[in-house]
Short mmCIF file of C-alpha atoms in Angstrom, two decimals:
data_model
loop_
_atom_site.label_atom_id
_atom_site.label_comp_id
_atom_site.label_asym_id
_atom_site.label_seq_id
_atom_site.Cartn_x
_atom_site.Cartn_y
_atom_site.Cartn_z
CA MET A 17 0.00 0.00 0.00
CA SER A 18 3.05 2.23 -0.12
CA GLN A 19 2.99 5.10 -2.59
CA LYS A 20 4.62 4.32 -5.91
CA ILE A 21 7.30 6.99 -6.36
CA SER A 22 7.91 7.98 -9.99
CA PRO A 23 11.47 7.63 -11.36
CA LEU A 24 11.16 11.31 -12.36
CA ALA A 25 10.41 12.44 -8.76
CA GLY A 26 12.68 15.26 -7.61
CA LYS A 27 14.33 15.62 -11.02
CA PRO A 28 14.01 18.62 -13.36
CA ALA A 29 10.84 18.39 -15.45
CA PRO A 30 11.59 16.78 -18.85
CA SER A 31 10.04 18.52 -21.87
CA SER A 32 7.95 15.37 -22.55
CA ILE A 33 5.67 16.11 -19.56
CA LEU A 34 5.21 19.84 -20.17
CA VAL A 35 1.68 20.91 -21.05
CA ASP A 36 1.00 22.27 -24.55
CA ILE A 37 -0.37 25.73 -23.64
CA PRO A 38 -1.97 26.62 -27.04
CA GLN A 39 -3.72 23.22 -27.07
CA LEU A 40 -4.90 23.74 -23.46
CA LEU A 41 -6.29 27.22 -24.20
CA ALA A 42 -8.01 25.94 -27.36
CA ALA A 43 -9.63 23.15 -25.34
CA TYR A 44 -10.85 25.69 -22.78
CA ALA A 45 -12.55 27.77 -25.49
CA ASP A 46 -13.76 25.01 -27.83
CA LEU A 47 -14.64 21.87 -25.87
CA LYS A 48 -18.18 21.82 -24.51
CA PRO A 49 -18.99 19.91 -21.33
CA ASP A 50 -21.82 17.35 -21.36
CA PRO A 51 -23.84 17.94 -18.16
CA ALA A 52 -25.10 14.33 -18.42
CA VAL A 53 -21.53 13.13 -17.68
CA PRO A 54 -20.83 13.54 -13.91
CA ALA A 55 -17.12 14.35 -14.45
CA GLN A 56 -18.06 17.24 -16.78
CA ARG A 57 -20.51 18.96 -14.42
CA VAL A 58 -19.71 21.84 -12.06
CA ALA A 59 -18.54 20.31 -8.76
CA PHE A 60 -17.30 22.27 -5.75
CA GLY A 61 -14.78 20.30 -3.66
CA THR A 62 -13.23 21.50 -0.40
CA SER A 63 -12.41 24.77 -2.17
CA GLY A 64 -14.19 25.69 -5.38
CA HIS A 65 -14.56 24.05 -8.79
CA ARG A 66 -11.39 22.54 -10.23
CA GLY A 67 -10.74 20.68 -13.44
CA ASN A 68 -8.78 20.23 -16.64
CA ALA A 69 -9.79 21.84 -19.97
CA LEU A 70 -8.53 18.83 -21.93
CA GLU A 71 -10.88 16.57 -19.96
CA ARG A 72 -13.87 18.93 -20.38
CA SER A 73 -14.01 19.53 -16.63
CA PHE A 74 -12.89 23.19 -16.65
CA ASN A 75 -13.78 25.38 -19.61
CA GLU A 76 -15.59 28.50 -20.77
CA ALA A 77 -19.08 27.01 -20.29
CA HIS A 78 -18.32 26.15 -16.63
CA ILE A 79 -17.00 29.62 -15.84
CA LEU A 80 -19.90 31.43 -17.51
CA ALA A 81 -22.38 29.23 -15.61
CA ILE A 82 -20.65 29.57 -12.21
CA SER A 83 -20.21 33.35 -12.61
CA GLN A 84 -23.90 33.80 -13.44
CA ALA A 85 -24.85 31.58 -10.47
CA ILE A 86 -22.67 33.74 -8.16
CA CYS A 87 -24.35 36.92 -9.46
CA GLU A 88 -27.76 35.38 -8.70
CA TYR A 89 -26.64 34.09 -5.29
CA ARG A 90 -25.35 37.48 -4.12
CA ARG A 91 -28.53 39.16 -5.42
CA SER A 92 -30.68 36.64 -3.48
CA LYS A 93 -28.74 37.50 -0.28
CA GLY A 94 -28.78 41.27 -0.81
CA ILE A 95 -24.98 41.42 -1.25
CA ASP A 96 -24.62 44.64 -3.26
CA GLY A 97 -21.10 45.87 -2.47
CA PRO A 98 -18.09 45.37 -4.74
CA LEU A 99 -16.84 41.91 -5.76
CA PHE A 100 -13.04 41.55 -5.47
CA ILE A 101 -11.67 39.21 -8.15
CA GLY A 102 -8.12 37.89 -8.47
CA ALA A 103 -6.30 35.28 -10.56
CA ASP A 104 -3.07 33.29 -10.29
CA THR A 105 -0.47 32.36 -12.93
CA HIS A 106 -1.97 29.08 -14.22
CA ALA A 107 -2.60 29.27 -17.99
CA LEU A 108 -6.35 28.78 -17.60
CA SER A 109 -6.72 31.56 -15.02
CA GLN A 110 -6.60 34.45 -17.53
CA PRO A 111 -9.36 33.19 -19.89
CA ALA A 112 -11.46 32.27 -16.84
CA PHE A 113 -10.94 35.79 -15.47
CA GLU A 114 -12.05 37.32 -18.77
CA ASN A 115 -15.19 35.15 -18.95
CA ALA A 116 -16.07 35.94 -15.33
CA LEU A 117 -15.72 39.68 -15.94
CA GLU A 118 -17.97 39.44 -19.04
CA VAL A 119 -20.72 37.99 -16.82
CA LEU A 120 -20.13 40.27 -13.80
CA ALA A 121 -20.30 43.40 -15.97
CA ALA A 122 -23.44 42.22 -17.81
CA ASN A 123 -25.08 41.62 -14.41
CA GLY A 124 -24.13 45.10 -13.18
CA VAL A 125 -21.79 43.84 -10.44
CA GLU A 126 -19.09 46.30 -9.25
CA ALA A 127 -15.98 44.23 -10.04
CA MET A 128 -12.63 45.14 -8.47
CA ILE A 129 -9.88 43.86 -10.77
CA SER A 130 -6.14 44.13 -10.08
CA SER A 131 -4.26 47.27 -11.17
CA GLY A 132 -2.38 46.67 -14.41
CA GLY A 133 -3.54 43.06 -14.57
CA GLU A 134 -1.18 42.06 -11.72
CA TYR A 135 -1.55 38.47 -10.47
CA THR A 136 -3.40 38.28 -7.17
CA PRO A 137 -2.70 35.86 -4.29
CA THR A 138 -5.70 34.28 -2.52
CA PRO A 139 -4.92 36.09 0.79
CA ALA A 140 -4.86 39.48 -0.99
CA VAL A 141 -8.47 38.91 -2.15
CA SER A 142 -9.59 37.83 1.35
CA HIS A 143 -7.75 40.85 2.81
CA ALA A 144 -9.50 43.25 0.40
CA ILE A 145 -12.95 41.86 1.30
CA LEU A 146 -12.36 42.20 5.06
CA VAL A 147 -10.83 45.68 4.83
CA HIS A 148 -13.79 46.89 2.77
CA ASN A 149 -16.37 45.30 5.09
CA ARG A 150 -14.86 46.45 8.38
CA GLY A 151 -17.42 48.52 10.29
CA ARG A 152 -20.09 48.15 7.59
CA SER A 153 -23.48 46.49 7.84
CA LYS A 154 -24.57 47.19 4.26
CA GLY A 155 -22.86 47.46 0.86
CA LEU A 156 -20.82 44.39 1.83
CA ALA A 157 -18.17 42.96 -0.50
CA ASP A 158 -17.41 39.36 -1.50
CA GLY A 159 -14.93 37.84 -3.94
CA ILE A 160 -13.82 35.32 -6.54
CA VAL A 161 -10.37 33.68 -6.61
CA ILE A 162 -9.34 32.02 -9.86
CA THR A 163 -6.81 29.31 -9.00
CA PRO A 164 -6.45 25.53 -8.76
CA SER A 165 -3.93 26.15 -5.95
CA HIS A 166 -0.78 23.96 -6.26
CA ASN A 167 -2.39 21.62 -8.83
CA PRO A 168 -0.64 20.78 -12.14
CA PRO A 169 -0.23 23.36 -14.95
CA ASP A 170 -3.10 21.93 -17.04
CA ASN A 171 -5.63 22.55 -14.23
CA GLY A 172 -7.95 25.48 -13.60
CA GLY A 173 -9.82 26.49 -10.46
CA PHE A 174 -12.58 28.93 -9.53
CA LYS A 175 -13.80 29.66 -6.00
CA TYR A 176 -16.20 32.02 -4.29
CA ASN A 177 -15.49 33.84 -1.02
CA PRO A 178 -18.60 35.33 0.64
CA THR A 179 -18.69 38.43 2.87
CA ASN A 180 -16.68 36.83 5.72
CA GLY A 181 -13.73 36.69 3.30
CA GLY A 182 -13.15 32.95 3.67
CA PRO A 183 -13.93 29.99 1.41
CA ALA A 184 -17.69 29.53 0.92
CA ASP A 185 -19.37 26.99 3.20
CA SER A 186 -21.21 23.90 1.92
CA ASP A 187 -24.64 25.58 1.87
CA ILE A 188 -23.36 28.29 -0.46
CA THR A 189 -21.32 26.01 -2.71
CA ARG A 190 -24.26 23.60 -3.03
CA TRP A 191 -26.54 26.46 -4.11
CA VAL A 192 -24.01 27.82 -6.65
CA GLU A 193 -23.17 24.33 -7.96
CA ASN A 194 -26.84 23.39 -8.47
CA ARG A 195 -27.68 26.66 -10.19
CA ALA A 196 -24.56 26.50 -12.42
CA ASN A 197 -25.42 22.96 -13.52
CA ALA A 198 -29.00 24.01 -14.28
CA LEU A 199 -27.60 26.84 -16.45
CA LEU A 200 -25.32 24.31 -18.24
CA GLU A 201 -28.28 21.99 -18.84
CA GLY A 202 -30.22 24.95 -20.26
CA GLY A 203 -27.48 25.62 -22.81
CA LEU A 204 -26.38 28.82 -20.97
CA LYS A 205 -29.44 30.66 -22.36
CA GLU A 206 -29.98 32.46 -19.03
CA VAL A 207 -26.37 33.65 -18.73
CA ARG A 208 -25.95 37.41 -19.12
CA ARG A 209 -22.72 38.31 -20.85
CA MET A 210 -21.04 41.14 -22.75
CA PRO A 211 -17.81 41.16 -24.84
CA TYR A 212 -14.64 41.37 -22.73
CA ALA A 213 -13.45 44.70 -24.23
CA GLN A 214 -16.81 46.22 -23.28
CA ALA A 215 -16.73 44.62 -19.79
CA ARG A 216 -13.24 46.12 -19.17
CA LYS A 217 -14.63 49.59 -19.98
CA ALA A 218 -17.91 49.13 -18.09
CA ALA A 219 -18.74 51.75 -15.43
CA THR A 220 -18.93 48.91 -12.88
CA THR A 221 -15.35 47.66 -13.52
CA HIS A 222 -12.70 49.29 -11.29
CA GLU A 223 -8.98 48.69 -10.76
CA HIS A 224 -7.85 47.93 -7.21
CA ASP A 225 -4.24 47.98 -6.01
CA TYR A 226 -4.25 44.62 -4.22
CA LEU A 227 -0.45 44.50 -4.00
CA ASN A 228 0.16 47.76 -2.16
CA ALA A 229 -2.93 47.46 0.05
CA TYR A 230 -1.77 44.02 1.25
CA VAL A 231 1.94 44.83 1.54
CA ALA A 232 1.34 48.09 3.47
CA ASP A 233 -0.81 46.27 6.04
CA LEU A 234 1.68 43.43 6.75
CA ALA A 235 3.32 45.37 9.60
CA ASN A 236 0.10 44.77 11.56
CA ILE A 237 0.66 41.01 11.56
CA VAL A 238 4.46 40.49 11.30
CA ASP A 239 7.13 42.09 13.54
CA PHE A 240 9.45 43.47 10.84
CA ASP A 241 11.43 45.53 13.37
CA ALA A 242 12.58 42.30 15.03
CA ILE A 243 13.51 40.71 11.67
CA ARG A 244 15.41 43.81 10.52
CA GLY A 245 17.06 44.30 13.91
CA ALA A 246 18.39 40.74 13.98
CA GLY A 247 19.58 40.94 10.36
CA VAL A 248 17.85 37.71 9.36
CA HIS A 249 19.15 36.63 5.92
CA MET A 250 16.20 35.31 3.88
CA GLY A 251 15.57 33.76 0.46
CA VAL A 252 12.19 33.30 -1.22
CA ASP A 253 11.18 31.25 -4.24
CA PRO A 254 7.70 32.36 -5.39
CA LEU A 255 7.57 29.30 -7.73
CA GLY A 256 6.25 31.52 -10.52
CA GLY A 257 3.06 32.06 -8.52
CA ALA A 258 0.59 34.89 -7.93
CA GLY A 259 2.76 36.60 -5.28
CA VAL A 260 5.81 36.72 -7.57
CA HIS A 261 5.82 40.56 -7.65
CA TYR A 262 4.87 41.00 -3.96
CA TRP A 263 8.18 39.95 -2.42
CA ALA A 264 10.43 42.73 -3.75
CA PRO A 265 8.07 45.49 -2.48
CA ILE A 266 7.90 43.70 0.91
CA ALA A 267 11.71 43.65 1.10
CA GLU A 268 11.95 47.30 0.03
CA ARG A 269 9.17 48.69 2.23
CA TYR A 270 10.36 46.94 5.41
CA ARG A 271 14.09 47.14 4.56
CA LEU A 272 14.64 43.40 4.81
CA ASP A 273 17.59 41.24 3.81
CA LEU A 274 15.35 39.21 1.48
CA THR A 275 16.47 37.81 -1.87
CA VAL A 276 13.90 36.75 -4.49
CA VAL A 277 15.71 33.78 -6.04
CA SER A 278 13.56 33.73 -9.19
CA ALA A 279 10.85 35.99 -10.59
CA VAL A 280 10.21 33.79 -13.64
CA VAL A 281 6.55 33.23 -14.56
CA ASP A 282 6.05 30.30 -16.94
CA PRO A 283 2.60 28.72 -17.44
CA GLN A 284 4.30 25.38 -18.17
CA PHE A 285 6.16 25.63 -14.83
CA ALA A 286 9.13 24.05 -16.61
CA PHE A 287 11.49 25.24 -13.84
CA MET A 288 9.90 22.86 -11.29
CA SER A 289 11.33 19.55 -10.18
CA VAL A 290 8.79 16.74 -10.59
CA ASP A 291 6.53 15.67 -7.71
CA TRP A 292 6.33 12.14 -6.24
CA ASP A 293 3.88 10.81 -8.87
CA GLY A 294 5.61 12.14 -11.98
CA LYS A 295 3.43 15.26 -12.24
CA ILE A 296 4.44 18.91 -12.00
CA ARG A 297 2.85 20.29 -8.85
CA MET A 298 3.75 23.55 -7.09
CA ASP A 299 3.44 22.00 -3.64
CA PRO A 300 5.73 23.83 -1.19
CA SER A 301 5.61 20.97 1.31
CA SER A 302 6.78 18.25 -1.11
CA LYS A 303 10.49 17.43 -0.93
CA TYR A 304 10.31 16.25 -4.56
CA ALA A 305 8.73 19.47 -5.88
CA MET A 306 10.91 21.71 -3.68
CA GLN A 307 14.37 20.65 -4.85
CA ARG A 308 15.25 24.21 -5.94
CA LEU A 309 14.30 25.63 -2.53
CA ILE A 310 16.05 22.85 -0.59
CA GLY A 311 19.22 23.78 -2.53
CA LEU A 312 19.17 27.15 -0.73
CA LYS A 313 19.42 25.60 2.76
CA ASP A 314 22.98 26.72 3.52
CA ARG A 315 22.78 30.13 1.83
CA TYR A 316 20.13 31.70 4.08
CA ASP A 317 19.07 31.70 7.75
CA VAL A 318 15.59 30.76 6.50
CA ALA A 319 14.28 30.26 2.97
CA PHE A 320 10.66 29.84 1.95
CA ALA A 321 8.35 29.23 -0.98
CA CYS A 322 4.63 29.57 -1.65
CA ASP A 323 2.35 27.66 -4.00
CA THR A 324 0.76 29.18 -7.11
CA ASP A 325 -1.97 31.22 -5.38
CA HIS A 326 0.33 31.89 -2.39
CA ASP A 327 -2.02 30.37 0.19
CA ARG A 328 0.46 27.67 1.32
CA HIS A 329 3.99 27.93 2.64
CA GLY A 330 7.14 25.80 2.60
CA ILE A 331 9.98 26.54 5.06
CA VAL A 332 13.64 25.56 4.67
CA THR A 333 16.02 26.05 7.62
CA ARG A 334 19.77 25.62 7.95
CA SER A 335 19.26 23.15 10.79
CA SER A 336 16.80 20.78 9.18
CA GLY A 337 16.23 21.54 5.49
CA LEU A 338 12.60 21.47 4.27
CA MET A 339 10.30 21.24 7.29
CA GLU A 340 7.27 18.96 7.30
CA PRO A 341 4.16 21.21 7.42
CA ASN A 342 3.02 19.62 10.72
CA HIS A 343 6.42 20.35 12.28
CA TYR A 344 6.49 24.02 11.32
CA LEU A 345 2.83 24.56 12.24
CA SER A 346 3.50 23.17 15.75
CA VAL A 347 6.43 25.59 16.21
CA LEU A 348 4.41 28.50 14.80
CA ILE A 349 1.49 27.89 17.19
CA ASP A 350 3.81 27.54 20.18
CA TYR A 351 5.55 30.80 19.23
CA LEU A 352 2.53 32.92 18.34
CA PHE A 353 0.46 32.25 21.45
CA ARG A 354 3.47 33.25 23.58
CA HIS A 355 4.31 36.39 21.56
CA ARG A 356 0.93 37.92 20.81
CA PRO A 357 -0.07 39.45 24.17
CA GLN A 358 -3.00 41.38 22.66
CA TRP A 359 -4.76 38.21 21.50
CA SER A 360 -7.76 37.26 23.63
CA ALA A 361 -7.05 34.75 26.39
CA HIS A 362 -9.97 32.78 24.92
CA ALA A 363 -8.65 32.65 21.33
CA ALA A 364 -8.45 28.95 20.40
CA VAL A 365 -6.02 26.89 18.30
CA GLY A 366 -7.69 25.51 15.16
CA LYS A 367 -6.53 22.37 13.33
CA THR A 368 -7.98 19.73 11.01
CA VAL A 369 -8.58 16.17 12.25
CA VAL A 370 -5.61 14.87 10.23
CA SER A 371 -3.08 17.44 11.52
CA THR A 372 -0.47 16.29 14.05
CA ALA A 373 -1.46 15.53 17.64
CA LEU A 374 1.66 17.47 18.66
CA ILE A 375 -0.55 20.56 18.15
CA ASP A 376 -2.93 19.13 20.80
CA ARG A 377 -0.01 18.85 23.22
CA VAL A 378 1.23 22.38 22.41
CA ALA A 379 -2.29 23.82 22.92
CA LYS A 380 -2.66 21.99 26.24
CA ARG A 381 0.66 23.32 27.52
CA LEU A 382 -0.30 26.84 26.42
CA GLY A 383 -3.63 26.47 28.24
CA ARG A 384 -5.49 27.09 24.99
CA LYS A 385 -8.70 25.48 23.78
CA LEU A 386 -8.23 23.18 20.76
CA TYR A 387 -10.77 23.52 17.94
CA GLU A 388 -10.56 20.40 15.74
CA VAL A 389 -12.54 20.37 12.48
CA PRO A 390 -12.91 18.32 9.27
CA VAL A 391 -10.56 18.92 6.33
CA GLY A 392 -11.32 22.23 4.58
CA PHE A 393 -10.31 25.78 5.51
CA LYS A 394 -13.91 27.00 5.36
CA TRP A 395 -14.40 25.60 8.90
CA PHE A 396 -11.94 28.19 10.29
CA ALA A 397 -13.32 31.27 8.50
CA PRO A 398 -16.02 32.21 11.09
CA GLY A 399 -13.60 31.90 14.06
CA LEU A 400 -10.83 33.88 12.34
CA PHE A 401 -13.47 36.46 11.41
CA ASP A 402 -14.76 37.01 14.96
CA GLY A 403 -11.43 36.47 16.75
CA SER A 404 -12.49 33.33 18.64
CA LEU A 405 -9.69 31.49 16.77
CA GLY A 406 -6.17 32.87 17.10
CA PHE A 407 -4.83 30.49 14.47
CA GLY A 408 -6.25 27.89 12.07
CA CYS A 409 -4.23 25.35 10.08
CA GLU A 410 -4.34 22.33 7.80
CA GLU A 411 -1.72 19.59 7.66
CA SER A 412 -1.11 20.53 4.00
CA ALA A 413 0.72 23.77 4.96
CA GLY A 414 -2.27 26.09 4.90
CA ALA A 415 -2.75 28.52 7.78
CA SER A 416 -4.06 31.91 8.82
CA LEU A 417 -4.01 33.92 12.02
CA LEU A 418 -5.11 37.15 13.69
CA ARG A 419 -3.38 40.52 13.44
CA ARG A 420 -1.09 41.47 16.30
CA ASP A 421 -3.96 43.44 17.92
CA GLY A 422 -6.23 40.36 17.86
CA SER A 423 -8.51 41.50 15.02
CA ALA A 424 -9.12 39.63 11.75
CA TRP A 425 -6.38 39.59 9.10
CA VAL A 426 -7.61 37.19 6.40
CA THR A 427 -10.09 34.32 6.72
CA ASP A 428 -8.63 32.28 3.87
CA LYS A 429 -5.21 30.60 3.88
CA ASP A 430 -2.23 32.94 3.68
CA GLY A 431 1.15 31.59 2.57
CA LEU A 432 3.12 34.84 2.73
CA VAL A 433 2.55 35.55 6.45
CA PRO A 434 3.64 32.12 7.83
CA ALA A 435 6.69 32.35 5.53
CA LEU A 436 7.65 35.77 6.93
CA LEU A 437 6.93 34.56 10.48
CA SER A 438 9.70 31.95 10.09
CA ALA A 439 12.05 34.96 10.03
CA GLU A 440 10.34 36.65 12.98
CA ILE A 441 10.67 33.43 14.99
CA THR A 442 14.38 33.16 14.08
CA ALA A 443 14.92 36.81 15.06
CA ARG A 444 13.14 36.68 18.41
CA GLU A 445 14.10 33.17 19.56
CA GLY A 446 17.69 33.19 18.30
CA LYS A 447 17.06 29.72 16.82
CA ASP A 448 15.55 28.72 13.50
CA PRO A 449 12.19 26.85 13.39
CA GLY A 450 13.98 23.53 12.78
CA GLU A 451 15.95 23.88 16.01
CA LEU A 452 12.79 24.93 17.87
CA TYR A 453 10.96 21.86 16.55
CA ALA A 454 13.70 19.61 17.93
CA GLN A 455 13.36 21.38 21.30
CA LEU A 456 9.55 21.04 21.22
CA THR A 457 9.72 17.27 20.61
CA ARG A 458 12.22 16.79 23.43
CA GLU A 459 9.69 18.44 25.74
CA LEU A 460 6.39 17.07 24.40
CA GLY A 461 7.24 13.86 22.50
CA LYS A 462 8.34 13.18 18.94
CA PRO A 463 5.72 12.18 16.38
CA PHE A 464 6.35 9.75 13.51
CA ALA A 465 3.77 10.31 10.81
CA SER A 466 2.88 9.17 7.34
CA ARG A 467 0.08 9.30 4.81
CA VAL A 468 -0.56 6.69 2.17
CA ASP A 469 -3.05 6.68 -0.66
CA ALA A 470 -4.88 3.58 -1.86
CA ALA A 471 -7.06 3.11 -4.94
CA ALA A 472 -10.82 3.22 -4.33
CA THR A 473 -13.90 2.99 -6.53
CA PRO A 474 -16.60 5.69 -6.27
CA ALA A 475 -18.75 3.14 -4.37
CA GLN A 476 -15.95 2.41 -1.88
CA LYS A 477 -15.28 6.13 -1.41
CA ALA A 478 -18.97 6.73 -0.66
CA LYS A 479 -18.97 3.84 1.83
CA LEU A 480 -15.83 5.12 3.57
CA ALA A 481 -17.28 8.64 3.86
CA LYS A 482 -20.27 7.17 5.74
CA LEU A 483 -18.31 4.82 8.01
CA SER A 484 -19.55 4.92 11.61
CA PRO A 485 -17.66 4.08 14.85
CA ASP A 486 -19.72 0.90 15.47
CA GLN A 487 -18.52 -0.56 12.13
CA LEU A 488 -15.00 -0.73 13.53
CA LYS A 489 -14.57 -4.40 14.41
CA SER A 490 -11.42 -3.95 16.49
CA ASP A 491 -11.02 -2.40 19.96
CA ARG A 492 -7.21 -2.35 19.82
CA LEU A 493 -4.78 -0.38 17.67
CA ALA A 494 -1.13 -1.47 17.33
CA GLY A 495 -1.14 -3.05 20.78
CA GLU A 496 -3.06 -0.32 22.58
CA LYS A 497 -6.69 0.06 23.56
CA ILE A 498 -8.65 2.31 21.19
CA GLU A 499 -9.79 5.23 23.38
CA GLN A 500 -11.95 7.07 20.86
CA VAL A 501 -13.40 6.53 17.40
CA LEU A 502 -14.63 9.66 15.65
CA ASP A 503 -16.80 10.17 12.59
CA LYS A 504 -17.52 13.77 13.59
CA ALA A 505 -14.99 16.48 14.39
CA PRO A 506 -14.74 17.27 18.13
CA GLY A 507 -14.55 21.04 17.49
CA ASN A 508 -17.80 21.58 15.62
CA GLY A 509 -19.55 18.20 15.37
CA ALA A 510 -19.34 18.25 11.56
CA ALA A 511 -18.94 14.92 9.74
CA ILE A 512 -15.29 14.23 8.92
CA GLY A 513 -16.25 12.22 5.83
CA GLY A 514 -14.37 9.19 7.10
CA ILE A 515 -13.14 7.87 10.42
CA LYS A 516 -10.45 8.57 13.03
CA ALA A 517 -9.33 6.10 15.72
CA ILE A 518 -7.23 7.28 18.66
CA ALA A 519 -5.10 5.30 21.14
CA ALA A 520 -2.76 6.53 23.91
CA SER A 521 0.32 6.95 21.73
CA GLY A 522 -1.01 6.97 18.20
CA TRP A 523 -3.94 7.47 15.85
CA PHE A 524 -5.06 6.85 12.31
CA ALA A 525 -7.64 8.50 10.07
CA ALA A 526 -9.06 7.34 6.75
CA ARG A 527 -11.03 9.48 4.33
CA PRO A 528 -11.80 9.47 0.61
CA SER A 529 -10.13 12.04 -1.63
CA GLY A 530 -12.45 14.79 -2.85
CA THR A 531 -10.75 14.94 -6.24
CA GLU A 532 -9.16 11.57 -7.09
CA ALA A 533 -10.09 7.86 -7.21
CA ILE A 534 -8.24 7.14 -3.98
CA TYR A 535 -8.69 7.12 -0.24
CA LYS A 536 -6.09 8.49 2.16
CA VAL A 537 -4.89 6.86 5.35
CA TYR A 538 -3.09 9.14 7.81
CA ALA A 539 -1.30 7.77 10.86
CA GLU A 540 0.88 9.13 13.62
CA SER A 541 2.83 7.44 16.41
CA PHE A 542 4.54 8.99 19.43
CA GLN A 543 6.54 5.76 19.94
CA SER A 544 8.64 4.84 16.91
CA GLU A 545 8.82 4.33 13.16
CA GLU A 546 8.02 0.61 13.72
CA HIS A 547 4.91 1.50 15.72
CA LEU A 548 3.87 3.88 12.90
CA GLN A 549 4.17 1.06 10.34
CA ALA A 550 2.08 -1.18 12.60
CA LEU A 551 -0.55 1.56 12.85
CA LEU A 552 -0.69 1.94 9.08
CA LYS A 553 -0.93 -1.79 8.53
CA GLU A 554 -3.76 -2.19 11.05
CA ALA A 555 -5.51 0.92 9.74
CA GLN A 556 -5.44 -0.62 6.28
CA SER A 557 -6.97 -3.92 7.44
CA ILE A 558 -9.59 -2.13 9.59
CA VAL A 559 -10.62 -0.01 6.61
CA ASP A 560 -10.53 -2.98 4.21
CA SER A 561 -12.82 -5.06 6.42
CA ALA A 562 -15.17 -2.10 6.88
CA LEU A 563 -15.33 -1.63 3.10
CA ALA A 564 -15.78 -5.36 2.42
#
């Protein structure tokens, strides 16, 4: 059940696997989806609609339908403020942006597009929504982010952020998805649209300086005086993503010793090293994809990267190289709750059910409430919005947090801030995050963790998502009594879409993938690598017998 690692993994991308951009763009414009085929319908996963133009799962018809559905949704809810819209550097993001604007303008929506067509990171859109809405009860803003995140170059993505600035919750995405599919089935006859050139000139289309608004506000969440005072030597690889032009202004404005190692933007992402499965993926937590960043380890005190929409971070330290997301998140939580005195004493620590249990131990030692939720950043948006959550994170290197004064910063994932905080931590603690992780595990226990993916049919995935605790035939896990079996998250009682079993020194969780024909088994041991392998093996047999 171990993952099959491609022979290309970690090597420079060969030209044979690069996407043909003209062919991809032609497929986006020309191929029509068949709404009778499930894979070609609009489908919102944990964060928006994603797909591939060549497979008819992301194209012009989808974007026109979703954009019209969003216009109708916001009208039905009385949302009449501006809509902030941003796009990343994936090839399909620009045509999707143009189609969305054609629909927004025809529907009379005030659309805030980036000045000069600058790429826009996900957190900059969330930031713009929250800044606009602060202190208002009417004329509220919402937003659209056009990105498939770190997914391969042939993918496109489109997501809606409502007035709380975070990813839309299931009620909203269900409404938008159903309406968009109805519009597809109706041959898009009800979609209002005007030519792009006309939409650009429409009285409702305005330019917004996302870059400077976001960069100028960063001092309210990161302690740049500490970083500058300690002379922290930093390197950043934007991986040709949406924040590519944000880093130099950050360095200049806050007078930082920060080198941008590459400002290349290439829709083929030919500069990447290949991920574990032979695909190009801009995943800042993958050691295979991050070979270029790992090469910087000895040149900087800390080096970091962000994925294509800059909502995830990857941290490289002199002491330990590329840090596992769970390791850095544990250090970050431990640091922030000790160095943010203006945060409420009641602000909780948020994590997903498959994030490390080391976070539980850190929260307990800090005397902070733990808020554990299913996978999906949307679960953190309300708490980050009202300040009841100081920090929210996912095991896949996505996180967000409050401003230094305890008010909301962004309610979607932000990759730039956790990256910059690795320098603040180094400045104020006199040790890099890798050294602090080693210290943390000496004090609270060292986790051994792994995730493996196994093939699953749609029927098996559906069965796994509905698994209940009483279907677990075993009461022991790798030699220990099972203390708890969860099918709902302890933080908010929402279904985790799978199962999690917990023993004294280890746990496993199994859940179907939202996007692929696989299920994922996560396991963590606080004993040893051998104990971890035993956990994984037993988890596999428990899941297999439950699926049988």
